[in-house]
Coordinates of C-alpha atoms and ligand atoms in Angstrom, one line a residue:
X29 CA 8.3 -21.9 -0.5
X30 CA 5.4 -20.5 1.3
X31 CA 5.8 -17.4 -0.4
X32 CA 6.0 -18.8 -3.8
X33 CA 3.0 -21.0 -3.4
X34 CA 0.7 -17.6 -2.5
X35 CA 2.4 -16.0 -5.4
X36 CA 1.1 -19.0 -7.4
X37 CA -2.7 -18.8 -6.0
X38 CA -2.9 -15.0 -6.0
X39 CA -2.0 -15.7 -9.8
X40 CA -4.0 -18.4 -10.6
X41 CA -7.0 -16.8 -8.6
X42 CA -6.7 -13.5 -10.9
X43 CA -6.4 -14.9 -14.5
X44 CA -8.3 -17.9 -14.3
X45 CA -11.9 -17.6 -13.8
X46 CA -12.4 -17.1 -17.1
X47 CA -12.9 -18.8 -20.5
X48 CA -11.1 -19.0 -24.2
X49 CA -11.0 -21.9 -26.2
X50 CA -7.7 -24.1 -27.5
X51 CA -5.0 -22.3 -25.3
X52 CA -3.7 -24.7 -22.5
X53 CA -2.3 -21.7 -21.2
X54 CA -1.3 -24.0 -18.0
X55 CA 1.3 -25.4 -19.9
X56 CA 3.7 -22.9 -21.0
X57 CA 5.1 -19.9 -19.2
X58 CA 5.6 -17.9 -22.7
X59 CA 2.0 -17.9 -23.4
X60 CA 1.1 -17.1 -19.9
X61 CA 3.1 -13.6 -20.3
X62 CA 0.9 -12.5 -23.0
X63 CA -2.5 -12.8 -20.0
X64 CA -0.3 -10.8 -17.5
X65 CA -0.3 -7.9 -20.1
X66 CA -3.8 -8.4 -21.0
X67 CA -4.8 -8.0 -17.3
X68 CA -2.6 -4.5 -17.0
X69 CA -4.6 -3.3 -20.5
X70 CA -8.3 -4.0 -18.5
X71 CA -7.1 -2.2 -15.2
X72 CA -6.0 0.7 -17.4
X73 CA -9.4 0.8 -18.6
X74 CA -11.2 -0.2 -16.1
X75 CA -9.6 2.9 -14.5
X76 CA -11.0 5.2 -17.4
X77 CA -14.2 4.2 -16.3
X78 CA -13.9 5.3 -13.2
X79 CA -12.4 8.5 -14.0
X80 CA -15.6 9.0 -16.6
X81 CA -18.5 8.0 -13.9
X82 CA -16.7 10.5 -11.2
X83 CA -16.5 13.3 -13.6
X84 CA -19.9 12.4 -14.3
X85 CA -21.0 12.8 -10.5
X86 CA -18.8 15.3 -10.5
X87 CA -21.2 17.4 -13.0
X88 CA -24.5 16.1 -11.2
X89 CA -23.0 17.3 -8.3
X90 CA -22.9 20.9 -9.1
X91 CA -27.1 20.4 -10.8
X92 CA -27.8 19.6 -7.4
X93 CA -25.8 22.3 -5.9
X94 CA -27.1 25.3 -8.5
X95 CA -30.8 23.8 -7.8
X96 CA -30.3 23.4 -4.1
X97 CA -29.8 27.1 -3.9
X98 CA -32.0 28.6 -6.6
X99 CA -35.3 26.3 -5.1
X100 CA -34.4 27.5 -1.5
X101 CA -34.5 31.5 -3.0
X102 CA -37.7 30.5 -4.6
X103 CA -39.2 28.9 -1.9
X104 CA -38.7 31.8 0.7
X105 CA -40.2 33.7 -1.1
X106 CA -42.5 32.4 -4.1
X107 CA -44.4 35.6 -5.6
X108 CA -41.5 37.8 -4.9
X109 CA -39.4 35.7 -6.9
X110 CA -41.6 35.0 -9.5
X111 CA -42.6 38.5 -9.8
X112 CA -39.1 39.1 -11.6
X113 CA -39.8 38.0 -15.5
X114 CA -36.4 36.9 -16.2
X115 CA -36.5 34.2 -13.0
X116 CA -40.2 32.7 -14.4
X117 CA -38.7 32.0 -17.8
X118 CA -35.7 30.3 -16.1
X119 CA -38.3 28.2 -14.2
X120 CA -40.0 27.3 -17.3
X121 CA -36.9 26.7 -19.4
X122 CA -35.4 25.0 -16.4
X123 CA -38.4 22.0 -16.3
X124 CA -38.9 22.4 -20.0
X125 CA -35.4 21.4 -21.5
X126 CA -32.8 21.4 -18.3
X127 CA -34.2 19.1 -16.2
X128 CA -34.0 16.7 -19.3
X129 CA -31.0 17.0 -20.3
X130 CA -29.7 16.1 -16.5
X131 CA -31.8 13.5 -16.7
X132 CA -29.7 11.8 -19.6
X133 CA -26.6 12.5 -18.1
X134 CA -27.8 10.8 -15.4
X135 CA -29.1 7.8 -17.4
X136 CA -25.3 8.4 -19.7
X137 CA -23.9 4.7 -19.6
X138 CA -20.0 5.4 -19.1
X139 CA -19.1 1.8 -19.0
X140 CA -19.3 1.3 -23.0
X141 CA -15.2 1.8 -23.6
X142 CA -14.6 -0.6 -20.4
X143 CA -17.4 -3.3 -21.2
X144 CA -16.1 -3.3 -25.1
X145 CA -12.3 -3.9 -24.6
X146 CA -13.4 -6.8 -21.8
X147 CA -15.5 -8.6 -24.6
X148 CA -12.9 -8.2 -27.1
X149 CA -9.9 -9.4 -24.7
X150 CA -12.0 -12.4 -23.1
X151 CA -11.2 -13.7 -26.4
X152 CA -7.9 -14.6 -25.6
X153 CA -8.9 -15.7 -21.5
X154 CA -8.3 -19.1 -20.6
X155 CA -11.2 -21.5 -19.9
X156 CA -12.3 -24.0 -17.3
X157 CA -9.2 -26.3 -18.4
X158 CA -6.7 -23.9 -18.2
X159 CA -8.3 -23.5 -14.2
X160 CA -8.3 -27.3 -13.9
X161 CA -5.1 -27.9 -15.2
X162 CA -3.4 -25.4 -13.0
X163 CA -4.9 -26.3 -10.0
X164 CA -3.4 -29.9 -10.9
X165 CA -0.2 -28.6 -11.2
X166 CA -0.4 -27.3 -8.0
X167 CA -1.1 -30.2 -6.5
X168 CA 1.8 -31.8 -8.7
X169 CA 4.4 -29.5 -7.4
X170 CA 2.7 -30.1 -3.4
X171 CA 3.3 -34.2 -4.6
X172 CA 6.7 -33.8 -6.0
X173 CA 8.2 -31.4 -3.9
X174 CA 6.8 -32.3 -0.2
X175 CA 5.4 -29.1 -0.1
X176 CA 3.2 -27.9 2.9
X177 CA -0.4 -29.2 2.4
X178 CA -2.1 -27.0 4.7
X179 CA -2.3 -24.1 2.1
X180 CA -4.5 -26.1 -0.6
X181 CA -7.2 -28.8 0.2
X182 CA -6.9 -31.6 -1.5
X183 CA -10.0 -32.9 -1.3
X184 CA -11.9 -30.9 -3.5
X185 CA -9.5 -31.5 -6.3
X186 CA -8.6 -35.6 -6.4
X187 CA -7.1 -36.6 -9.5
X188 CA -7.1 -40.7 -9.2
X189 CA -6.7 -41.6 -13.1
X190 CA -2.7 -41.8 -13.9
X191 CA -3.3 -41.8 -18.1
X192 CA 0.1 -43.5 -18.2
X193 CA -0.6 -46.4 -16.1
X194 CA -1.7 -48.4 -18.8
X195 CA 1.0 -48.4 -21.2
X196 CA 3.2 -49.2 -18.2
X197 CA 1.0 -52.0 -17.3
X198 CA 1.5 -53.0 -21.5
X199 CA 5.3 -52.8 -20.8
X200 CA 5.1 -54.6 -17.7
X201 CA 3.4 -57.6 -19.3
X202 CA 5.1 -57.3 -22.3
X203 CA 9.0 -58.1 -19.5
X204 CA 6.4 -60.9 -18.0
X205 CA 6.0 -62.5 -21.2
X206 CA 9.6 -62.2 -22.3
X207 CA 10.4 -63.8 -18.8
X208 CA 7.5 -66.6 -19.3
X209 CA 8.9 -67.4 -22.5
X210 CA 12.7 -68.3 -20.6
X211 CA 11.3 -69.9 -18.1
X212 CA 8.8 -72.3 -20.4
X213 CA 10.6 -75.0 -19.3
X214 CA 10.1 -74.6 -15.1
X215 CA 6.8 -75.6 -13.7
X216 CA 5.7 -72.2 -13.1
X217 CA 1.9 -72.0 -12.2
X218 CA -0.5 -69.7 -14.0
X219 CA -1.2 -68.6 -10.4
X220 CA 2.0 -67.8 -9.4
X221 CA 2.2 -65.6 -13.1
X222 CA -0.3 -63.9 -12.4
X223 CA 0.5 -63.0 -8.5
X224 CA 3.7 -61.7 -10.1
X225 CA 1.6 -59.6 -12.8
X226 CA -0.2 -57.8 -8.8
X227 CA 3.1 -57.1 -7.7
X228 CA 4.3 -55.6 -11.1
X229 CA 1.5 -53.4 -11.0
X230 CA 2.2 -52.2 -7.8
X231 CA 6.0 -51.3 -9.0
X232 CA 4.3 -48.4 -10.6
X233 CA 4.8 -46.8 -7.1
X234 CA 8.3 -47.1 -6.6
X235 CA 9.5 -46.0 -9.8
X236 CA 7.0 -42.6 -9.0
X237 CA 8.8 -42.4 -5.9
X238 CA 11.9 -42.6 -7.0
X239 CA 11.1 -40.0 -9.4
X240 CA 9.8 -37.5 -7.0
X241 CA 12.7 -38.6 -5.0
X242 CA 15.2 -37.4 -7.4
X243 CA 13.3 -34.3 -8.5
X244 CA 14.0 -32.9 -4.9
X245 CA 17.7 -33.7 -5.5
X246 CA 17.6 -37.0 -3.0
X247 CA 18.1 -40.7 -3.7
X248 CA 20.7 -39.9 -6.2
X249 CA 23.0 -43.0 -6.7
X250 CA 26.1 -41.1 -7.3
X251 CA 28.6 -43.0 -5.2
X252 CA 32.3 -42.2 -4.4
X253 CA 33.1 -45.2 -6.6
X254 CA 31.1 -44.0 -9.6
X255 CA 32.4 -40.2 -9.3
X256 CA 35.7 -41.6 -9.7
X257 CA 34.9 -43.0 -13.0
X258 CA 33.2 -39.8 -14.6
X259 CA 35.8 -37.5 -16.0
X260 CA 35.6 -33.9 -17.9
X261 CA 37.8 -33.3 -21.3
X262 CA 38.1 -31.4 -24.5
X263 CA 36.1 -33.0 -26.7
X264 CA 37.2 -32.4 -30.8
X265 CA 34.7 -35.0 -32.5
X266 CA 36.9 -37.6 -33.2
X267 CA 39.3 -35.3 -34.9
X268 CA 36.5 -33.5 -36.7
X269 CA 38.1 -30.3 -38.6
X270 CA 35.8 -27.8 -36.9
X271 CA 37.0 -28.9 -33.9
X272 CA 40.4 -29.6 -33.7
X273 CA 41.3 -26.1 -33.0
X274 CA 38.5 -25.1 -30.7
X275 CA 37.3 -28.3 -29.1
X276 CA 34.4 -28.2 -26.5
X277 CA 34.1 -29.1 -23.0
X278 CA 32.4 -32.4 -22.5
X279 CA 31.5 -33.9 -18.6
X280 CA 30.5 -37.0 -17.6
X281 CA 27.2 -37.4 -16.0
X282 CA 26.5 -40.9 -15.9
X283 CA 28.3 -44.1 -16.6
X284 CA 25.4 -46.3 -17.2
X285 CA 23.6 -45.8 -19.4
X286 CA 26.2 -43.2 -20.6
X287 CA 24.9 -39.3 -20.1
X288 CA 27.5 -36.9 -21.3
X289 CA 26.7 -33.1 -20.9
X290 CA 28.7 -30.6 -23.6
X291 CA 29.0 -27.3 -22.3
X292 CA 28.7 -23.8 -24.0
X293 CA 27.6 -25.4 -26.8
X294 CA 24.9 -23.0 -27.4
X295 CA 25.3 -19.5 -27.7
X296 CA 22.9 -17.1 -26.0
X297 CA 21.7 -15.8 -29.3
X298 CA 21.4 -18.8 -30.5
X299 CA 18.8 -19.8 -27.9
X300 CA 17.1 -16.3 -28.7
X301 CA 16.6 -17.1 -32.4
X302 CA 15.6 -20.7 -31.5
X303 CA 12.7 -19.3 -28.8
X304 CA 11.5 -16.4 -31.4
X305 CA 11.3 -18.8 -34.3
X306 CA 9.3 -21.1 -31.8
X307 CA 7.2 -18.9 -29.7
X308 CA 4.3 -18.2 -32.5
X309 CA 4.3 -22.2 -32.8
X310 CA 3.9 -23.3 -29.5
X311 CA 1.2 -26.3 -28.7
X312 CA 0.6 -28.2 -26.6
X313 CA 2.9 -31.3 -27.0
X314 CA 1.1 -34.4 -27.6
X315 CA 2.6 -38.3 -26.8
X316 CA 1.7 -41.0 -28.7
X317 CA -1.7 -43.2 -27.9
X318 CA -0.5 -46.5 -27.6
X319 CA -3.9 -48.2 -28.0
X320 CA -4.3 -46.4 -31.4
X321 CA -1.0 -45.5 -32.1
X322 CA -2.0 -41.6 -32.8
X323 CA -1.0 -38.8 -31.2
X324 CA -2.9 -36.9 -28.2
X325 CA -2.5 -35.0 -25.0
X326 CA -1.9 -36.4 -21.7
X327 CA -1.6 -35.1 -18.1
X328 CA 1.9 -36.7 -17.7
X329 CA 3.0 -34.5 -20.4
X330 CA 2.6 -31.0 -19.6
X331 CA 4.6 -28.4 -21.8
X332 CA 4.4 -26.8 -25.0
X333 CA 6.2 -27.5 -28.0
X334 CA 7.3 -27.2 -31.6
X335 CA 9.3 -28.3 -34.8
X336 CA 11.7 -26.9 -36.6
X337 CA 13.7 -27.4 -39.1
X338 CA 16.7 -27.0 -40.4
X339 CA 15.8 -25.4 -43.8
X340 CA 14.0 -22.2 -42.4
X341 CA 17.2 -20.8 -40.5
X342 CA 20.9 -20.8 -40.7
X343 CA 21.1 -20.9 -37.0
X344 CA 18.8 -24.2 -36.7
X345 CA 21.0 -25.6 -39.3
X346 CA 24.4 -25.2 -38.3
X347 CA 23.2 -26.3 -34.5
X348 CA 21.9 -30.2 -36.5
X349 CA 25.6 -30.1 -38.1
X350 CA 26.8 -29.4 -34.7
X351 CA 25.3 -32.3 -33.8
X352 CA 26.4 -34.2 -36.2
X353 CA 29.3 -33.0 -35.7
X354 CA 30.1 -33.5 -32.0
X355 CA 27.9 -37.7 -31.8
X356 CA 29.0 -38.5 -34.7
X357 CA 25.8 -39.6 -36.0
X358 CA 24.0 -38.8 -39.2
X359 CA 21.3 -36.1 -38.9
X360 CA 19.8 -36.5 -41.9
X361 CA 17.5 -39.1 -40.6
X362 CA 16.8 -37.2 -37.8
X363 CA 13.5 -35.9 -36.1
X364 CA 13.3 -32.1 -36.6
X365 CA 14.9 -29.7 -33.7
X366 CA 11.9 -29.9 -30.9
X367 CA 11.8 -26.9 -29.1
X368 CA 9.7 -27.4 -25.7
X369 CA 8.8 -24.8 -23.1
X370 CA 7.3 -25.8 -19.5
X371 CA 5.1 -23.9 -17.6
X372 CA 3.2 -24.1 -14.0
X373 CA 4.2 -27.5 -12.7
X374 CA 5.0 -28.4 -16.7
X375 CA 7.0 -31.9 -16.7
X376 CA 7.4 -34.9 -18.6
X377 CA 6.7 -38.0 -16.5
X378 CA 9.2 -40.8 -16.8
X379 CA 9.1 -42.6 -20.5
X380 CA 11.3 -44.1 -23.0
X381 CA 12.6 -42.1 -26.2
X382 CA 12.5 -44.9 -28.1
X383 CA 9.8 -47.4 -29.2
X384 CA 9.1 -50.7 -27.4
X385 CA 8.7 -53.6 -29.3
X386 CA 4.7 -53.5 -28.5
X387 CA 4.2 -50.3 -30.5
X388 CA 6.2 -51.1 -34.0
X389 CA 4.5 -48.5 -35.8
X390 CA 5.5 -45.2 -33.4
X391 CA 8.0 -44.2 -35.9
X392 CA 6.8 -46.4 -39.2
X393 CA 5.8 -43.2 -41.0
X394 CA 9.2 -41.5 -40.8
X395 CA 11.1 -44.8 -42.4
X396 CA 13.8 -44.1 -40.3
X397 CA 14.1 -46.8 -37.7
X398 CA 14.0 -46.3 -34.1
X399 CA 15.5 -43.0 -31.9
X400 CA 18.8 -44.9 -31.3
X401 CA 20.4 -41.1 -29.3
X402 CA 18.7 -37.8 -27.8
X403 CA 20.1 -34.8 -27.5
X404 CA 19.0 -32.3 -25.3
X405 CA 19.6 -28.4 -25.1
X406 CA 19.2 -26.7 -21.9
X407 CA 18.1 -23.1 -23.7
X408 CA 17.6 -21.6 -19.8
X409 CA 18.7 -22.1 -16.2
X410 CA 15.3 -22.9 -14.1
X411 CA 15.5 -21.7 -10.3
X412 CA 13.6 -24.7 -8.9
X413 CA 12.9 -27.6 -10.2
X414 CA 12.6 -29.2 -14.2
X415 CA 15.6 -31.5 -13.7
X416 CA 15.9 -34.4 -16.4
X417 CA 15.9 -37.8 -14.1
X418 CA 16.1 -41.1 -14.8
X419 CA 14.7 -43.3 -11.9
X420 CA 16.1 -46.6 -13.2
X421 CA 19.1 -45.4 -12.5
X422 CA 19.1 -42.8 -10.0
X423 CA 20.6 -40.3 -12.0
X424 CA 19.6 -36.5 -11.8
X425 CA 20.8 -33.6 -14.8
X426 CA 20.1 -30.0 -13.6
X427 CA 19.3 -27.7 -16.4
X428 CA 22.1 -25.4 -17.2
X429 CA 21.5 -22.5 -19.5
X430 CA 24.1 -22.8 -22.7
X431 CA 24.9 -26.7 -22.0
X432 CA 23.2 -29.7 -24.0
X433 CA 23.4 -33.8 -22.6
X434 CA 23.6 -36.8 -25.1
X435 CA 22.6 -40.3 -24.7
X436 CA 21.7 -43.8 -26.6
X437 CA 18.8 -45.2 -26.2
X438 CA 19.4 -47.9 -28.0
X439 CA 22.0 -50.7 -27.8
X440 CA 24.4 -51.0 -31.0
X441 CA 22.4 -54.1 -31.4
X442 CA 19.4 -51.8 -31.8
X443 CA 17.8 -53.3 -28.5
X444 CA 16.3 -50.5 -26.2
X445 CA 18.1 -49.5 -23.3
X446 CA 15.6 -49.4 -20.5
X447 CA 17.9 -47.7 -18.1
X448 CA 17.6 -45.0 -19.9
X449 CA 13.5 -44.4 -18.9
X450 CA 14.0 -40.5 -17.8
X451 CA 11.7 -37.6 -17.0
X452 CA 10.9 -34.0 -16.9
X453 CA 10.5 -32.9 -13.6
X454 CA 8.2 -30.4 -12.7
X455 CA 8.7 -26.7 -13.1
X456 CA 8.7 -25.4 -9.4
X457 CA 10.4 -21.5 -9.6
X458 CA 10.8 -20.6 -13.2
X459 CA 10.3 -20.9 -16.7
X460 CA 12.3 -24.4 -18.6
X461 CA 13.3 -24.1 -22.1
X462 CA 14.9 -26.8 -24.0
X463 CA 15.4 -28.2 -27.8
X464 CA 16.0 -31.5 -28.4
X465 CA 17.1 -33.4 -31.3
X466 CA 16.1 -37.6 -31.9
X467 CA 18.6 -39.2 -34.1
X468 CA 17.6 -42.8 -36.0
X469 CA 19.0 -46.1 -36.4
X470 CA 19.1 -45.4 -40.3
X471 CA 22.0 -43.8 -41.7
X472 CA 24.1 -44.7 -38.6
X473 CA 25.0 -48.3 -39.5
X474 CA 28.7 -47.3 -40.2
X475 CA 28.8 -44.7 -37.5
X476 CA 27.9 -47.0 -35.0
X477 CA 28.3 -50.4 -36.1
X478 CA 26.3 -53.6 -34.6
X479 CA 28.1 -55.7 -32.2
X480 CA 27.8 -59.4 -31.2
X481 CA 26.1 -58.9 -28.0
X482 CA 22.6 -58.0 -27.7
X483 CA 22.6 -55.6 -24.4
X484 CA 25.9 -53.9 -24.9
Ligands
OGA518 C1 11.7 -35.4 -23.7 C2 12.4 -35.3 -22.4 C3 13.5 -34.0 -20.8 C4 13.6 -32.6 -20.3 O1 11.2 -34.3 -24.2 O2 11.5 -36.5 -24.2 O3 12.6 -36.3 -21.9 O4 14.3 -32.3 -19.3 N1 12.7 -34.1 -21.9 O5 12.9 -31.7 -20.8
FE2_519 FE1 12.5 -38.0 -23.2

């Protein structure tokens, strides 16, 4: 661990002090690669440089040499020497024109090659930000991870504002109110309401323990009695024609809320076209602003994503049918494949999928109702860290290279299922790809028909 966090710092320490504009290189490994290459171009000319101001001593040296032994001839013996003609003219054409031309070479600026390729590649440095938001990932990974503390001091570098406390305190009062509303009819106080909204606000803790908790692989709630109810098969789709012949291997991760996890469902060059057609279209992934209902960037969101769709490759294509095909829901409502990649420390910090009832408009533009399912690719195996948990429950999914988990968010009532609040834990060894896909309520109200019950 030790090891790796120097790694980090030595990294960190070399490609940050520096500035470029609109990167958020911090957040994504793939971008990150292209600054390690940049470094090894500036060292290769950097060396030049050095090669051309030695040469250049090199030649000053052997003026100084030549002179060093022609003035000490000279000066033995002055008139002698000068009494040879062909030895005056070299004095005079010696301070006339030779002396001047060492003199340039001495005033030669070799650094021009060097100094241009640094001001053309600082373009593409990262900038105070990128330093900032490394160094907080750091510190995330110390957090979540119980790593040693003595390496880093914290100190200089406190980070007291959680963005996401807000809309948690919004959900939280939003429960409170549902819960007032029951209980209209008790004599509850105002001051006993509001005593209960301190205490809420303090369960932010917990749940941020409990995620930590199950980043590190402990507190997981997997009893004996709940392994025995999660079972592996062949799954064929319901007797779906592409897969009655060559059905897929489905496991059980989770009984409630339901987490299945289908594996080697996608190929490895799948994943390879998915990352190239992503890669020139990473950004930084953005959350949306409860207060004005836009989207933005937030600390508790830390990777880099981006869209795509199903019209601009086969391969992106037949993975929606496969979808469709293997949930039985209707992609053609669905959000477009998200492909994200995490970086240093990059997470996702638990959240819903779907839309609480205080934010109607999160989806409104799409006409497409609320994300009733997610599915989630794992496009590479991460070797410490970025497992998808879901504190509520005390569930952990390790990323698995080639293997994709499903889950509904929403009841078949279309109420939210808030065991299903999850997160991205932190990258801590690695580079975390995966693609996700957000089906809607429309189009599915056949497929997955309404019950009577509103929380079932
Ligand atoms: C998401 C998400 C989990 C993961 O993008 O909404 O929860 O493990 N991702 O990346
Ligand atoms: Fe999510």
């Amino acid at each position: 661990m030790a090891f790796n966090k120097i790694c980090y710092i030595v990294a960190l320490g070399f490609l940050l002090p520096f500035s470029y504009a609109h990167t958020d290189f911090f957040t994504s490994i793939g971008h990150m690669t292209d600054l390690i290459n940049t470094e090894k171009d500036l060292v290769v000319s950097l060396k030049d440089y050095i090669k051309a101001e030695e040469s250049k001593l090199e030649q000053i040296k052997k003026w100084a040499e030549k002179l060093d032994q022609l003035t000490d001839t000279a000066t033995k013996d002055p008139e002698g020497f000068l009494g040879h003609p062909v030895n005056a003219f070299k004095l005079m054409k010696r301070l006339n024109t030779e002396w001047g031309e060492l003199e340039n070479l001495v005033l030669k600026d070799m650094s021009d090659g060097f100094i241009s390729n640094m001001t053309i590649q600082r373009q593409f440095f990262p900038n105070d930000e990128d330093q900032t938001g490394a160094a907080k990932a750091l510190l995330r990974l110390q957090d979540t991870y119980n790593l040693d503390t003595d390496t880093l001091s914290r100190g200089n570098l406190p980070d007291p504002e959680h963005q996401r406390a807000n809309g948690n305190m919004k959900y939280f009062e939003y429960i409170m109110a549902k819960e007032k509303e029951a209980n209209k009819s008790s004599t509850e106080s105002e001051d006993q309401a509001e005593k209960e909204t301190e205490v809420k606000k303090k369960d932010y803790l917990p749940e941020r323990r409990k995620y930590e908790m199950l980043c590190r692989g402990e507190g997981l709630k997997m009893t004996p009695r709940r392994q025995k109810r999660l079972f592996c098969r062949y799954y064929d789709g319901n007797r779906n024609p592409r897969y009655i012949l060559g059905p897929v291997k489905q496991e059980d991760e989770w009984d409630k809320p339901r987490i299945v996890r289908f594996l080697d469902i996608i190929s490895d060059e799948e994943i390879e076209t998915v990352k190239e057609l992503a890669k020139p279209r990473l950004s930084r992934a953005t959350v949306h602003d409860p207060e004005t209902g836009k989207l933005t960037t937030a600390h508790y969101r830390v990777s880099k994503s981006a869209w795509l769709s199903g019209y601009e490759s086969p391969v992106v294509s037949r993975i929606n049918t496969r979808i469709q095909d293997l949930t039985g829901l209707d992609v053609s409502t669905a959000e477009e494949l998200q492909v994200a990649n995490y970086g240093v420390g990059g997470q996702y910090e638990p959240h819903f999928d779907f839309a609480r009832k205080d934010e109607p408009d999160a989806f409104k533009e799409l006409g497409t109702g609320n994300r009733i399912a997610t599915w989630l690719f794992y496009m590479s195996d991460v070797s410490a860290g970025g497992a998808t948990v879901f504190p509520e429950v005390g569930a952990s999914v390790w990323p698995k290279k080639g293997t994709a988990v499903f889950w509904y968010n929403l009841f078949p009532s279309g109420e939210g299922d808030y065991s299903t609040r999850h997160a991205a834990c932190p990258v801590l060894v690695g580079n975390k790809w995966v693609s996700n896909k957000w089906l809607h309520e429309r189009g599915q109200e056949f497929r997955r028909p309404c019950t009577l019950s509103e929380l079932e």
